[in-house]
XYZ file of C-alpha atoms in Angstrom:
397
model
C -25.785 13.623 -5.899
C -22.577 15.705 -8.143
C -19.652 15.608 -6.294
C -17.327 18.351 -6.953
C -12.913 18.193 -6.547
C -12.838 21.787 -6.811
C -10.231 22.969 -4.224
C -9.846 26.318 -4.053
C -5.978 27.416 -2.224
C -6.691 28.974 0.733
C -3.060 31.042 1.211
C -0.514 32.489 -1.277
C 2.128 30.685 0.841
C 0.923 27.589 -0.116
C 0.516 28.180 -3.528
C 4.083 26.656 -3.873
C 4.545 23.006 -5.322
C 4.051 21.098 -2.340
C 0.523 23.004 -1.593
C -1.656 20.139 -2.760
C -0.702 16.656 -4.102
C -1.733 16.547 -7.630
C 1.189 19.160 -8.186
C 4.465 17.301 -7.265
C 2.186 13.589 -8.353
C 0.673 14.786 -12.053
C 4.684 15.933 -13.279
C 6.561 13.034 -11.385
C 3.897 10.544 -12.403
C 3.745 11.267 -16.581
C 7.832 12.237 -16.156
C 7.971 8.276 -14.959
C 5.304 7.280 -17.686
C 7.367 8.426 -20.715
C 10.896 7.484 -19.206
C 9.419 3.839 -17.929
C 7.979 2.920 -21.467
C 11.740 4.802 -23.500
C 13.223 1.871 -20.691
C 11.230 -1.264 -21.399
C 11.651 -0.977 -25.462
C 15.472 -0.413 -24.128
C 15.343 -3.261 -22.284
C 13.290 -4.773 -25.026
C 16.408 -4.528 -27.479
C 18.712 -5.454 -25.180
C 20.295 -2.140 -25.994
C 20.372 -1.200 -21.725
C 20.433 -4.289 -19.099
C 19.974 -3.411 -15.758
C 19.984 -4.832 -12.526
C 16.533 -5.629 -12.586
C 14.974 -9.138 -9.878
C 12.078 -9.584 -11.990
C 11.713 -10.451 -15.395
C 11.359 -7.205 -17.980
C 8.042 -7.885 -18.150
C 6.739 -7.764 -14.788
C 8.432 -4.968 -13.933
C 6.974 -3.423 -17.355
C 4.026 -4.336 -15.798
C 4.000 -3.042 -12.204
C 6.293 0.129 -13.048
C 2.538 1.121 -14.931
C -0.347 -0.045 -12.591
C 1.959 0.531 -8.846
C 4.156 2.671 -9.845
C 2.374 5.275 -12.388
C -1.033 4.852 -11.271
C -0.273 4.661 -7.433
C 1.669 9.007 -8.193
C -1.638 9.130 -9.664
C -3.954 8.192 -7.602
C -2.078 9.815 -4.726
C -2.297 13.157 -6.636
C -6.188 13.159 -7.276
C -7.104 11.997 -3.941
C -4.511 14.154 -2.185
C -6.084 17.144 -3.261
C -10.375 15.703 -4.034
C -10.884 14.580 -0.031
C -10.786 17.713 1.685
C -13.110 18.300 -0.489
C -14.524 15.595 0.355
C -14.459 15.343 3.977
C -13.702 19.143 4.392
C -10.083 19.114 6.586
C -7.414 20.731 5.060
C -5.095 19.276 2.513
C -2.066 17.061 3.230
C 0.695 19.553 2.143
C 4.491 20.210 2.424
C 6.576 18.295 4.381
C 3.502 15.596 5.086
C 3.216 15.354 1.302
C 7.363 15.552 0.272
C 7.630 12.289 1.894
C 4.923 10.676 0.261
C 7.127 12.537 -2.693
C 9.930 10.832 -1.403
C 8.832 7.257 -0.931
C 7.248 6.756 -4.162
C 10.416 8.186 -5.519
C 12.262 5.483 -3.461
C 10.455 2.512 -4.580
C 10.858 3.791 -7.833
C 14.725 2.982 -7.608
C 14.647 0.710 -5.600
C 13.247 -1.773 -7.961
C 15.439 -0.896 -10.988
C 18.509 -1.329 -8.838
C 16.788 -4.364 -6.767
C 19.795 -6.525 -7.459
C 21.936 -4.979 -5.645
C 19.447 -4.860 -2.343
C 18.011 -7.305 0.050
C 14.690 -8.492 -1.326
C 13.098 -7.275 1.351
C 14.362 -4.193 1.356
C 13.429 -3.798 -2.505
C 9.933 -5.022 -0.852
C 9.427 -2.645 2.382
C 10.764 0.360 0.004
C 8.104 0.033 -2.467
C 4.669 -0.754 -0.242
C 6.537 2.410 2.408
C 4.591 4.640 -0.112
C 1.483 3.310 -0.918
C 0.509 1.788 2.963
C 1.665 5.528 3.789
C -0.377 7.185 1.440
C -3.536 4.489 2.854
C -3.277 5.036 6.596
C -3.041 9.042 5.219
C -6.618 9.089 3.604
C -7.941 6.507 6.168
C -7.163 9.376 8.724
C -9.172 11.847 6.790
C -11.419 10.086 5.468
C -12.774 8.826 9.143
C -11.844 12.098 10.870
C -13.901 13.707 8.167
C -17.091 10.911 8.358
C -16.832 10.697 5.116
C -18.666 7.304 4.879
C -19.808 6.935 1.778
C -16.081 7.375 0.750
C -15.219 4.603 3.355
C -15.333 1.727 0.085
C -12.757 3.743 -1.816
C -10.824 2.938 1.458
C -11.030 -0.671 1.112
C -10.236 -0.644 -3.063
C -6.778 1.562 -1.584
C -6.547 -1.383 0.873
C -6.525 -4.199 -2.144
C -4.368 -2.263 -4.550
C -1.874 -2.075 -1.409
C -2.560 -5.926 -1.590
C -1.831 -6.339 -4.589
C 1.387 -4.891 -5.015
C 2.450 -6.720 -2.056
C 1.232 -10.443 -3.716
C 3.136 -9.386 -6.581
C 6.363 -8.536 -4.539
C 5.670 -12.597 -3.355
C 5.131 -14.158 -6.847
C 8.432 -12.884 -8.302
C 10.541 -13.688 -4.986
C 8.714 -17.897 -5.452
C 9.782 -17.283 -9.368
C 7.036 -16.730 -10.665
C 5.753 -14.813 -14.047
C 4.118 -12.055 -11.966
C 3.075 -9.917 -15.148
C -0.425 -12.381 -15.292
C -0.096 -13.476 -11.643
C -2.704 -12.803 -8.708
C -1.699 -10.176 -7.283
C -1.362 -7.671 -10.832
C -5.011 -8.753 -10.941
C -6.019 -7.638 -7.777
C -4.721 -4.522 -8.242
C -6.203 -4.146 -11.660
C -9.075 -5.037 -10.644
C -9.684 -2.992 -7.525
C -7.901 0.475 -9.466
C -10.788 -0.924 -12.149
C -13.736 -0.347 -9.313
C -11.739 2.283 -8.541
C -12.718 4.208 -12.044
C -15.583 2.465 -11.967
C -16.528 4.260 -8.930
C -15.290 8.083 -8.609
C -15.928 8.200 -12.194
C -19.212 7.561 -12.035
C -19.470 10.526 -10.099
C -17.362 12.730 -11.539
C -17.751 12.084 -15.498
C -22.099 12.956 -14.970
C -21.280 15.179 -13.331
C -18.617 17.011 -15.319
C -20.784 16.385 -17.857
C -23.550 18.208 -16.754
C -22.122 21.247 -15.784
C -21.025 21.936 -19.110
C -24.379 20.595 -21.153
C -26.338 23.117 -18.380
C -23.609 26.065 -20.072
C -24.367 25.131 -23.656
C -28.026 25.728 -22.880
C -28.672 22.103 -23.580
C -31.514 20.717 -21.947
C -30.964 16.548 -21.922
C -29.243 15.565 -19.341
C -27.197 12.714 -18.352
C -29.229 10.483 -15.855
C -28.370 11.329 -12.232
C -27.171 8.607 -10.375
C -29.908 5.670 -8.710
C -30.435 1.987 -8.515
C -29.277 0.800 -11.685
C -25.414 2.332 -11.141
C -25.312 0.678 -8.029
C -26.420 -2.426 -10.175
C -23.897 -1.733 -12.646
C -21.290 -1.307 -10.336
C -21.943 -4.907 -8.039
C -22.037 -6.759 -11.679
C -18.695 -5.262 -12.099
C -17.319 -6.253 -8.147
C -18.787 -9.493 -9.166
C -16.954 -10.332 -12.822
C -13.532 -8.638 -11.521
C -13.509 -10.601 -8.704
C -13.507 -14.128 -10.019
C -11.309 -12.959 -13.391
C -8.953 -12.443 -9.888
C -9.706 -15.675 -8.906
C -10.741 -17.815 -12.027
C -9.411 -15.852 -14.836
C -9.802 -18.879 -17.483
C -13.068 -20.623 -16.553
C -16.200 -19.842 -18.772
C -18.219 -18.166 -16.534
C -15.649 -15.809 -15.571
C -16.305 -14.973 -18.738
C -19.747 -14.865 -19.201
C -19.760 -13.038 -16.073
C -17.188 -10.065 -17.787
C -19.312 -9.245 -20.529
C -22.526 -8.728 -18.481
C -20.563 -6.056 -16.418
C -19.747 -4.822 -20.027
C -22.967 -4.628 -21.109
C -24.398 -2.645 -18.482
C -21.428 -0.869 -18.004
C -21.907 0.308 -22.222
C -25.476 1.416 -20.832
C -24.438 2.797 -17.669
C -22.126 5.639 -19.964
C -24.623 5.815 -22.539
C -26.579 8.003 -20.137
C -24.439 10.377 -19.346
C -24.567 12.018 -22.572
C -21.107 11.500 -23.642
C -22.609 12.193 -27.394
C -23.408 15.763 -26.863
C -20.007 16.398 -25.145
C -17.278 16.896 -28.566
C -17.097 20.460 -29.171
C -15.165 19.919 -25.367
C -12.153 18.168 -25.659
C -11.717 18.480 -21.024
C -15.324 16.332 -21.378
C -15.574 14.020 -24.169
C -11.909 12.155 -22.923
C -14.086 11.382 -19.967
C -16.240 9.158 -21.359
C -13.352 7.993 -24.081
C -12.045 6.894 -20.437
C -14.883 5.474 -19.444
C -15.722 3.763 -22.272
C -12.762 1.087 -21.624
C -14.094 0.013 -18.827
C -17.230 -1.952 -20.493
C -14.575 -2.310 -23.434
C -11.409 -4.253 -21.698
C -14.218 -6.235 -19.401
C -15.802 -7.687 -22.643
C -12.559 -7.989 -24.640
C -11.263 -10.380 -21.644
C -14.959 -11.837 -21.967
C -13.781 -12.493 -25.216
C -10.449 -13.847 -24.380
C -11.121 -16.446 -22.254
C -13.977 -17.753 -24.917
C -12.416 -17.687 -27.585
C -8.931 -17.627 -27.755
C -7.586 -17.845 -31.262
C -9.111 -14.298 -31.823
C -7.422 -12.251 -29.300
C -4.878 -13.343 -26.551
C -5.882 -11.945 -23.098
C -2.137 -9.834 -22.427
C -4.036 -7.787 -25.469
C -7.172 -7.895 -24.025
C -6.052 -6.625 -20.764
C -4.083 -3.752 -22.338
C -7.809 -2.149 -23.137
C -8.165 -1.801 -19.270
C -3.909 -0.960 -18.251
C -3.231 1.161 -21.120
C -7.662 2.393 -22.579
C -8.939 2.905 -18.286
C -6.220 3.680 -16.473
C -3.901 5.236 -19.149
C -7.073 7.633 -21.275
C -9.047 8.958 -17.516
C -5.812 10.040 -15.890
C -4.723 11.873 -18.485
C -8.494 12.882 -18.903
C -8.194 13.387 -14.681
C -4.886 14.941 -14.755
C -5.345 17.702 -17.567
C -8.635 19.144 -16.068
C -7.912 18.625 -12.883
C -4.081 20.455 -13.625
C -6.352 23.168 -15.437
C -8.492 23.540 -12.792
C -6.931 24.057 -9.544
C -4.338 26.258 -11.066
C -7.121 29.333 -12.034
C -7.045 28.223 -15.597
C -10.243 28.230 -17.939
C -11.662 24.767 -18.270
C -10.861 24.257 -22.382
C -9.307 21.904 -24.150
C -6.438 23.028 -26.340
C -5.179 21.840 -29.872
C -1.581 20.880 -27.638
C -4.529 19.019 -25.386
C -6.593 17.059 -27.745
C -3.273 16.010 -28.938
C -2.229 14.844 -25.838
C -5.453 13.318 -25.456
C -5.561 11.882 -29.777
C -1.688 9.931 -28.429
C -2.996 7.646 -25.611
C -6.337 6.652 -27.389
C -4.184 5.436 -30.476
C -1.064 4.140 -28.630
C -3.887 1.581 -26.328
C -5.747 0.748 -30.203
C -2.396 0.168 -31.466
C -1.541 -2.075 -28.541
C -3.854 -3.935 -29.121
C -4.690 -4.592 -32.515
C -1.098 -6.178 -31.624
C -3.230 -9.097 -30.419
C -5.888 -9.578 -33.481
C -2.462 -8.842 -36.023
C 0.091 -11.015 -34.893
C 2.571 -10.274 -38.219
C 2.293 -6.814 -37.389
C 2.670 -7.272 -33.711
C 6.260 -5.000 -33.312
C 4.906 -2.723 -35.772
C 2.117 -1.835 -33.663
C 4.315 -1.990 -30.689
C 6.677 0.280 -31.486
C 4.244 2.374 -32.954
C 2.303 2.511 -29.070
C 5.241 2.622 -27.568
C 5.666 5.903 -29.722
C 2.879 7.354 -29.286
C 2.343 6.576 -25.396
C 5.350 8.470 -25.343
C 4.279 11.583 -26.313
C 1.566 11.698 -24.631
C 2.828 11.220 -20.888
C 5.881 13.283 -21.978
C 3.659 16.353 -23.697
C 1.496 16.129 -20.341
C 5.216 16.937 -18.992
C 5.789 19.661 -21.526
C 2.699 21.325 -21.442
C 1.443 21.717 -18.219
C 4.699 21.007 -16.212
C 4.747 24.744 -15.841
C 1.331 25.042 -14.215
C 2.478 22.389 -11.954
C 5.793 23.862 -10.721
C 4.587 28.080 -10.521
C 1.810 29.178 -7.971
C -1.779 29.705 -8.728
C -2.826 32.592 -11.204
C-alpha cells in the first residue's frame, strides 16, 4: 500500500516556524551538520580546543548519528505521524520545547568538561526520550499498529545513545563501540522500513505522471524477507562485529536489498532529481552492508571505519538530504521539482561519501580525500540551509 506523508497545514496562524516539526529540525540539523564538520576539522588540525570529555573521533561520530540524525528523524516523524494517525501535529510550545532540548544537548556535549557527567548524559538523552514518548503517545492513540515497529526502532536509537555515553564513562573508544552500532543499526532499519514505503510510492506517482506503464513492484512477501534478513544481519553485527558468519549475513542482506531496489524502477527516474536521489540514498543500504562484510572477511582491502561510512555518510547523509529537500518543497506549497541548486547539493553529498570511503582504499592519499570529503559535506548541508532555509522560516505559500 502506498504511504502518503504530505500534510496540509490547516490554518494561517499555524503556518509559522513552529507549525510542523520539519521546519525547525530540518533547518537546525542542516546548520549543525555543516558546523559540526567544520569544528571536527579544526579539532583535527589543533586549530581549536574544546572542553570535551569525548575523544574527538567519538564526538564526531556521536554528533552526526545521535545529534544530526536525531533532529532529522524528529523533523520527519513529527510531520509524518499526523498523517499516519489522523491526529493533529505537535506544534508551537511543545515543538519549541523539543527544539530547545535538542539544542541543549549539543551545547552540553561541546562544553562537557564544565558539567558533571550525569548532567551531560541527562540533558543529551532528554531530547530523544521526550521525543520518543511524544511519538509513542500519538501512534498508540491513533491506533497505527503498523508503525509500532517504528517505535521499537526509535527506542533502540535511544538505548544506543545511552550505551554510547556509558562507554565514554568507562574510558572506552565509543566510536567503534556497541552504542554506536546499536544506534546505526536501528537507523539503517528505519531507512529500510520507511524508505521501503516512500521510495516506491513517490516513484510510482512520478512515473504515472510521465505516462510510464512499468511501475515499481508492490510491497509484498519479498520485501518482508529482505527486512528480516537485514535485521538479522545488523543484529549479528552489533553483537559479533568481527565474525565470518556476520560478514556472510551482511553480504546476503546487501544482495537482497539490491534486488529489492531494482524492483522500484529507479533507472526510469533520471529526469527528476527529487526522485532518483531517493534511489541513490537507498542504494547505500546494500552497499554499506556488503562493504562491512568485505571489511570483516578481507580487512586488507578496506577498513571497517571506511566501510561504515557508506552507511553513515551514504545511507544517512544522502537519504536524509533527499527527504529534507522533498518534504520542504511539498509542505511549503512549492512544486516537487529539483532545480540546479538542489542537484548540486545531491552531487556534493554523494561525492563526500565516496571520497571518504576512497580514503580506506587508498591510504597514501587518505588525508587529501578526508579534506575533500569534509568540504563537500559542508557544502551540501550549508547549501541546504541557504537554499531551503527561507522556505522553512516563512509562511506556507
